[in-house]
Amino acid sequence: MNEQTESGAADAPPVEVGEDVGPVSGGAERSAGSGDGDSGAKPGDPNAVTSFDPRVLLGAAFALWVVAMAVFAYQYPGMVADYHLGNLHLAMAQRDEPLRKASIEALVARGPSVLGKMREELGSKEQRETLPYRLTLLVEVVGKLPGQEATDLILARAEASEPPMRANAYRLLGERAKAGSAESTSRLERAIEQEGDPIARAYAARALVQAGKASPEVSWALLGVLRDLPPAARGITPPLVSALQTSLGADLPYDPAAEEREAQLKALHAAYSKAGGTFPEGQDYESWSKRRAATAPTTSESRE
């Protein structure tokens, strides 16, 4: 009997890969699961079909939402600034003063967060038609914001190629120098020595006087400009005269359109000398007045 069994097993054909040989034993086919519909899939089976977990989709959606909110938060200050800058452009074009003021106040209210946008606007191509807009941003927005970043932006504008931009930057640096900014004071002192535009140099001198940094060099920067201002420049004369009076410690009037203009100028030169100031060669009152008289047009030329 045993020999027959062994012989039968030996004579059984080999099982080919993939050939269905049926269950190994009764009930073994259900050992992987007990319920109806159980697939019998085992862990690690590459052919197993798994159900989708909705928590994965929810997690991905939440991650995308977090990223979107982070991007929005990063761009939001610039978006708000762009909105108010657009209103400011419109207000200046239409001469709408209430809207102009509201736009400026809104920008200032945003605080230092708008300085990045201000840097872009002020650093844009210098064009004459955009100068009033850029000066408005410098003086009425950046000039009202505290902190080193705002000071750095003003210092950068002091290097601009446009004299009006430099002059207004000097004005703002004077306020910061008064508050104790050593780098603002240093930049203004350098302007007294190196500034090529006389009006801008005079505003640098005025800023130093307001900051309590008067000196003979500062007084000369003011006097040297005032005496050459034409009568049409009466609009910028008063603040410069006031600074010169403070610098000299003498309450002497000056009006470029006044009949007594020559007497006023002579008195200012005398006060400068009395305060310890020295004139550059050929710049004392007598030499200057002779030189001016020699280059002044004659009566017949002025009539022509």
PDB file of N, CA, C and O in Angstrom, residues 247-291:
ATOM      1  N   SER A 247      22.167 130.956  12.789  1.00  0.00           N
ATOM      2  CA  SER A 247      23.578 130.591  12.739  1.00  0.00           C
ATOM      3  C   SER A 247      24.474 131.743  13.179  1.00  0.00           C
ATOM      4  O   SER A 247      25.469 131.540  13.883  1.00  0.00           O
ATOM      5  N   LEU A 248      24.104 132.963  12.769  1.00  0.00           N
ATOM      6  CA  LEU A 248      24.916 134.141  13.107  1.00  0.00           C
ATOM      7  C   LEU A 248      24.555 134.720  14.464  1.00  0.00           C
ATOM      8  O   LEU A 248      25.328 135.516  15.014  1.00  0.00           O
ATOM      9  N   GLY A 249      23.417 134.357  14.988  1.00  0.00           N
ATOM     10  CA  GLY A 249      22.965 134.962  16.242  1.00  0.00           C
ATOM     11  C   GLY A 249      22.607 136.417  16.075  1.00  0.00           C
ATOM     12  O   GLY A 249      22.740 137.217  17.008  1.00  0.00           O
ATOM     13  N   ALA A 250      22.141 136.763  14.885  1.00  0.00           N
ATOM     14  CA  ALA A 250      21.780 138.157  14.589  1.00  0.00           C
ATOM     15  C   ALA A 250      20.458 138.184  13.829  1.00  0.00           C
ATOM     16  O   ALA A 250      20.313 137.499  12.814  1.00  0.00           O
ATOM     17  N   ASP A 251      19.517 138.957  14.319  1.00  0.00           N
ATOM     18  CA  ASP A 251      18.204 139.036  13.695  1.00  0.00           C
ATOM     19  C   ASP A 251      18.213 140.109  12.604  1.00  0.00           C
ATOM     20  O   ASP A 251      17.654 141.195  12.765  1.00  0.00           O
ATOM     21  N   LEU A 252      18.868 139.789  11.512  1.00  0.00           N
ATOM     22  CA  LEU A 252      18.999 140.746  10.421  1.00  0.00           C
ATOM     23  C   LEU A 252      18.083 140.329   9.268  1.00  0.00           C
ATOM     24  O   LEU A 252      18.152 139.193   8.791  1.00  0.00           O
ATOM     25  N   PRO A 253      17.227 141.215   8.783  1.00  0.00           N
ATOM     26  CA  PRO A 253      16.296 140.862   7.707  1.00  0.00           C
ATOM     27  C   PRO A 253      16.999 140.816   6.361  1.00  0.00           C
ATOM     28  O   PRO A 253      18.061 141.410   6.162  1.00  0.00           O
ATOM     29  N   TYR A 254      16.376 140.080   5.462  1.00  0.00           N
ATOM     30  CA  TYR A 254      16.857 140.094   4.091  1.00  0.00           C
ATOM     31  C   TYR A 254      15.714 139.728   3.155  1.00  0.00           C
ATOM     32  O   TYR A 254      15.029 138.724   3.347  1.00  0.00           O
ATOM     33  N   ASP A 255      15.526 140.554   2.128  1.00  0.00           N
ATOM     34  CA  ASP A 255      14.507 140.328   1.114  1.00  0.00           C
ATOM     35  C   ASP A 255      15.124 140.659  -0.233  1.00  0.00           C
ATOM     36  O   ASP A 255      15.505 141.805  -0.477  1.00  0.00           O
ATOM     37  N   PRO A 256      15.259 139.661  -1.128  1.00  0.00           N
ATOM     38  CA  PRO A 256      15.921 139.923  -2.408  1.00  0.00           C
ATOM     39  C   PRO A 256      15.186 140.934  -3.282  1.00  0.00           C
ATOM     40  O   PRO A 256      15.782 141.480  -4.219  1.00  0.00           O
ATOM     41  N   ALA A 257      13.918 141.194  -2.980  1.00  0.00           N
ATOM     42  CA  ALA A 257      13.156 142.148  -3.789  1.00  0.00           C
ATOM     43  C   ALA A 257      13.029 143.516  -3.125  1.00  0.00           C
ATOM     44  O   ALA A 257      12.420 144.425  -3.697  1.00  0.00           O
ATOM     45  N   ALA A 258      13.605 143.674  -1.944  1.00  0.00           N
ATOM     46  CA  ALA A 258      13.460 144.942  -1.218  1.00  0.00           C
ATOM     47  C   ALA A 258      14.374 146.017  -1.803  1.00  0.00           C
ATOM     48  O   ALA A 258      15.432 145.720  -2.370  1.00  0.00           O
ATOM     49  N   GLU A 259      13.957 147.273  -1.665  1.00  0.00           N
ATOM     50  CA  GLU A 259      14.779 148.383  -2.166  1.00  0.00           C
ATOM     51  C   GLU A 259      16.087 148.485  -1.401  1.00  0.00           C
ATOM     52  O   GLU A 259      17.107 148.889  -1.951  1.00  0.00           O
ATOM     53  N   GLU A 260      16.054 148.124  -0.135  1.00  0.00           N
ATOM     54  CA  GLU A 260      17.264 148.194   0.696  1.00  0.00           C
ATOM     55  C   GLU A 260      18.046 146.875   0.664  1.00  0.00           C
ATOM     56  O   GLU A 260      18.811 146.569   1.600  1.00  0.00           O
ATOM     57  N   ARG A 261      17.874 146.113  -0.396  1.00  0.00           N
ATOM     58  CA  ARG A 261      18.543 144.814  -0.506  1.00  0.00           C
ATOM     59  C   ARG A 261      20.060 144.930  -0.310  1.00  0.00           C
ATOM     60  O   ARG A 261      20.658 144.117   0.405  1.00  0.00           O
ATOM     61  N   GLU A 262      20.701 145.927  -0.929  1.00  0.00           N
ATOM     62  CA  GLU A 262      22.149 146.062  -0.821  1.00  0.00           C
ATOM     63  C   GLU A 262      22.584 146.310   0.614  1.00  0.00           C
ATOM     64  O   GLU A 262      23.575 145.739   1.092  1.00  0.00           O
ATOM     65  N   ALA A 263      21.821 147.161   1.305  1.00  0.00           N
ATOM     66  CA  ALA A 263      22.166 147.455   2.701  1.00  0.00           C
ATOM     67  C   ALA A 263      21.972 146.201   3.564  1.00  0.00           C
ATOM     68  O   ALA A 263      22.777 145.936   4.477  1.00  0.00           O
ATOM     69  N   GLN A 264      20.936 145.430   3.274  1.00  0.00           N
ATOM     70  CA  GLN A 264      20.705 144.198   4.036  1.00  0.00           C
ATOM     71  C   GLN A 264      21.839 143.193   3.816  1.00  0.00           C
ATOM     72  O   GLN A 264      22.328 142.571   4.769  1.00  0.00           O
ATOM     73  N   LEU A 265      22.264 143.068   2.552  1.00  0.00           N
ATOM     74  CA  LEU A 265      23.353 142.144   2.259  1.00  0.00           C
ATOM     75  C   LEU A 265      24.650 142.563   2.944  1.00  0.00           C
ATOM     76  O   LEU A 265      25.383 141.729   3.486  1.00  0.00           O
ATOM     77  N   LYS A 266      24.913 143.859   2.914  1.00  0.00           N
ATOM     78  CA  LYS A 266      26.141 144.358   3.549  1.00  0.00           C
ATOM     79  C   LYS A 266      26.118 144.080   5.043  1.00  0.00           C
ATOM     80  O   LYS A 266      27.136 143.692   5.647  1.00  0.00           O
ATOM     81  N   ALA A 267      24.946 144.233   5.667  1.00  0.00           N
ATOM     82  CA  ALA A 267      24.812 143.964   7.101  1.00  0.00           C
ATOM     83  C   ALA A 267      25.016 142.473   7.401  1.00  0.00           C
ATOM     84  O   ALA A 267      25.644 142.105   8.408  1.00  0.00           O
ATOM     85  N   LEU A 268      24.528 141.611   6.529  1.00  0.00           N
ATOM     86  CA  LEU A 268      24.698 140.173   6.729  1.00  0.00           C
ATOM     87  C   LEU A 268      26.167 139.780   6.601  1.00  0.00           C
ATOM     88  O   LEU A 268      26.673 138.949   7.371  1.00  0.00           O
ATOM     89  N   HIS A 269      26.876 140.366   5.639  1.00  0.00           N
ATOM     90  CA  HIS A 269      28.307 140.083   5.498  1.00  0.00           C
ATOM     91  C   HIS A 269      29.072 140.534   6.748  1.00  0.00           C
ATOM     92  O   HIS A 269      29.984 139.838   7.215  1.00  0.00           O
ATOM     93  N   ALA A 270      28.691 141.704   7.267  1.00  0.00           N
ATOM     94  CA  ALA A 270      29.362 142.211   8.470  1.00  0.00           C
ATOM     95  C   ALA A 270      29.096 141.298   9.663  1.00  0.00           C
ATOM     96  O   ALA A 270      30.002 141.027  10.469  1.00  0.00           O
ATOM     97  N   ALA A 271      27.850 140.813   9.789  1.00  0.00           N
ATOM     98  CA  ALA A 271      27.509 139.914  10.894  1.00  0.00           C
ATOM     99  C   ALA A 271      28.275 138.594  10.774  1.00  0.00           C
ATOM    100  O   ALA A 271      28.708 138.015  11.781  1.00  0.00           O
ATOM    101  N   TYR A 272      28.476 138.142   9.566  1.00  0.00           N
ATOM    102  CA  TYR A 272      29.230 136.905   9.349  1.00  0.00           C
ATOM    103  C   TYR A 272      30.680 137.076   9.799  1.00  0.00           C
ATOM    104  O   TYR A 272      31.244 136.204  10.480  1.00  0.00           O
ATOM    105  N   SER A 273      31.277 138.201   9.445  1.00  0.00           N
ATOM    106  CA  SER A 273      32.655 138.471   9.877  1.00  0.00           C
ATOM    107  C   SER A 273      32.734 138.584  11.389  1.00  0.00           C
ATOM    108  O   SER A 273      33.665 138.061  12.022  1.00  0.00           O
ATOM    109  N   LYS A 274      31.763 139.232  11.985  1.00  0.00           N
ATOM    110  CA  LYS A 274      31.750 139.427  13.433  1.00  0.00           C
ATOM    111  C   LYS A 274      31.615 138.091  14.162  1.00  0.00           C
ATOM    112  O   LYS A 274      32.151 137.913  15.276  1.00  0.00           O
ATOM    113  N   ALA A 275      30.900 137.142  13.539  1.00  0.00           N
ATOM    114  CA  ALA A 275      30.699 135.830  14.161  1.00  0.00           C
ATOM    115  C   ALA A 275      31.909 134.917  13.997  1.00  0.00           C
ATOM    116  O   ALA A 275      31.887 133.767  14.447  1.00  0.00           O
ATOM    117  N   GLY A 276      32.970 135.430  13.356  1.00  0.00           N
ATOM    118  CA  GLY A 276      34.187 134.643  13.207  1.00  0.00           C
ATOM    119  C   GLY A 276      34.328 133.976  11.861  1.00  0.00           C
ATOM    120  O   GLY A 276      35.274 133.201  11.650  1.00  0.00           O
ATOM    121  N   GLY A 277      33.424 134.272  10.939  1.00  0.00           N
ATOM    122  CA  GLY A 277      33.508 133.664   9.629  1.00  0.00           C
ATOM    123  C   GLY A 277      34.553 134.335   8.762  1.00  0.00           C
ATOM    124  O   GLY A 277      34.814 135.534   8.873  1.00  0.00           O
ATOM    125  N   THR A 278      35.171 133.571   7.913  1.00  0.00           N
ATOM    126  CA  THR A 278      36.150 134.099   6.956  1.00  0.00           C
ATOM    127  C   THR A 278      35.647 133.831   5.540  1.00  0.00           C
ATOM    128  O   THR A 278      35.049 132.789   5.264  1.00  0.00           O
ATOM    129  N   PHE A 279      35.917 134.775   4.660  1.00  0.00           N
ATOM    130  CA  PHE A 279      35.446 134.649   3.288  1.00  0.00           C
ATOM    131  C   PHE A 279      36.479 133.925   2.429  1.00  0.00           C
ATOM    132  O   PHE A 279      37.682 134.165   2.565  1.00  0.00           O
ATOM    133  N   PRO A 280      36.008 133.052   1.544  1.00  0.00           N
ATOM    134  CA  PRO A 280      36.943 132.508   0.551  1.00  0.00           C
ATOM    135  C   PRO A 280      37.525 133.650  -0.273  1.00  0.00           C
ATOM    136  O   PRO A 280      36.949 134.748  -0.335  1.00  0.00           O
ATOM    137  N   GLU A 281      38.644 133.419  -0.881  1.00  0.00           N
ATOM    138  CA  GLU A 281      39.309 134.475  -1.634  1.00  0.00           C
ATOM    139  C   GLU A 281      38.389 135.064  -2.697  1.00  0.00           C
ATOM    140  O   GLU A 281      37.787 134.356  -3.498  1.00  0.00           O
ATOM    141  N   GLY A 282      38.294 136.401  -2.674  1.00  0.00           N
ATOM    142  CA  GLY A 282      37.478 137.111  -3.647  1.00  0.00           C
ATOM    143  C   GLY A 282      35.989 137.057  -3.380  1.00  0.00           C
ATOM    144  O   GLY A 282      35.190 137.482  -4.228  1.00  0.00           O
ATOM    145  N   GLN A 283      35.575 136.585  -2.195  1.00  0.00           N
ATOM    146  CA  GLN A 283      34.154 136.451  -1.898  1.00  0.00           C
ATOM    147  C   GLN A 283      33.667 137.406  -0.811  1.00  0.00           C
ATOM    148  O   GLN A 283      32.513 137.324  -0.411  1.00  0.00           O
ATOM    149  N   ASP A 284      34.521 138.323  -0.372  1.00  0.00           N
ATOM    150  CA  ASP A 284      34.049 139.323   0.582  1.00  0.00           C
ATOM    151  C   ASP A 284      33.061 140.257  -0.124  1.00  0.00           C
ATOM    152  O   ASP A 284      32.953 140.259  -1.359  1.00  0.00           O
ATOM    153  N   TYR A 285      32.363 141.056   0.659  1.00  0.00           N
ATOM    154  CA  TYR A 285      31.272 141.852   0.086  1.00  0.00           C
ATOM    155  C   TYR A 285      31.776 142.807  -0.992  1.00  0.00           C
ATOM    156  O   TYR A 285      31.174 142.931  -2.059  1.00  0.00           O
ATOM    157  N   GLU A 286      32.875 143.500  -0.736  1.00  0.00           N
ATOM    158  CA  GLU A 286      33.370 144.486  -1.689  1.00  0.00           C
ATOM    159  C   GLU A 286      33.766 143.829  -3.015  1.00  0.00           C
ATOM    160  O   GLU A 286      33.383 144.296  -4.099  1.00  0.00           O
ATOM    161  N   SER A 287      34.493 142.728  -2.943  1.00  0.00           N
ATOM    162  CA  SER A 287      34.911 142.045  -4.177  1.00  0.00           C
ATOM    163  C   SER A 287      33.709 141.488  -4.926  1.00  0.00           C
ATOM    164  O   SER A 287      33.619 141.583  -6.158  1.00  0.00           O
ATOM    165  N   TRP A 288      32.779 140.929  -4.188  1.00  0.00           N
ATOM    166  CA  TRP A 288      31.599 140.342  -4.817  1.00  0.00           C
ATOM    167  C   TRP A 288      30.739 141.411  -5.490  1.00  0.00           C
ATOM    168  O   TRP A 288      30.286 141.235  -6.625  1.00  0.00           O
ATOM    169  N   SER A 289      30.514 142.533  -4.798  1.00  0.00           N
ATOM    170  CA  SER A 289      29.658 143.577  -5.360  1.00  0.00           C
ATOM    171  C   SER A 289      30.299 144.203  -6.607  1.00  0.00           C
ATOM    172  O   SER A 289      29.600 144.529  -7.573  1.00  0.00           O
ATOM    173  N   LYS A 290      31.632 144.372  -6.625  1.00  0.00           N
ATOM    174  CA  LYS A 290      32.300 144.905  -7.816  1.00  0.00           C
ATOM    175  C   LYS A 290      32.173 143.939  -8.995  1.00  0.00           C
ATOM    176  O   LYS A 290      31.925 144.343 -10.128  1.00  0.00           O
ATOM    177  N   ARG A 291      32.339 142.684  -8.712  1.00  0.00           N
ATOM    178  CA  ARG A 291      32.239 141.671  -9.766  1.00  0.00           C
ATOM    179  C   ARG A 291      30.819 141.612 -10.323  1.00  0.00           C
ATOM    180  O   ARG A 291      30.613 141.496 -11.534  1.00  0.00           O
TER     181      ARG A 291
END
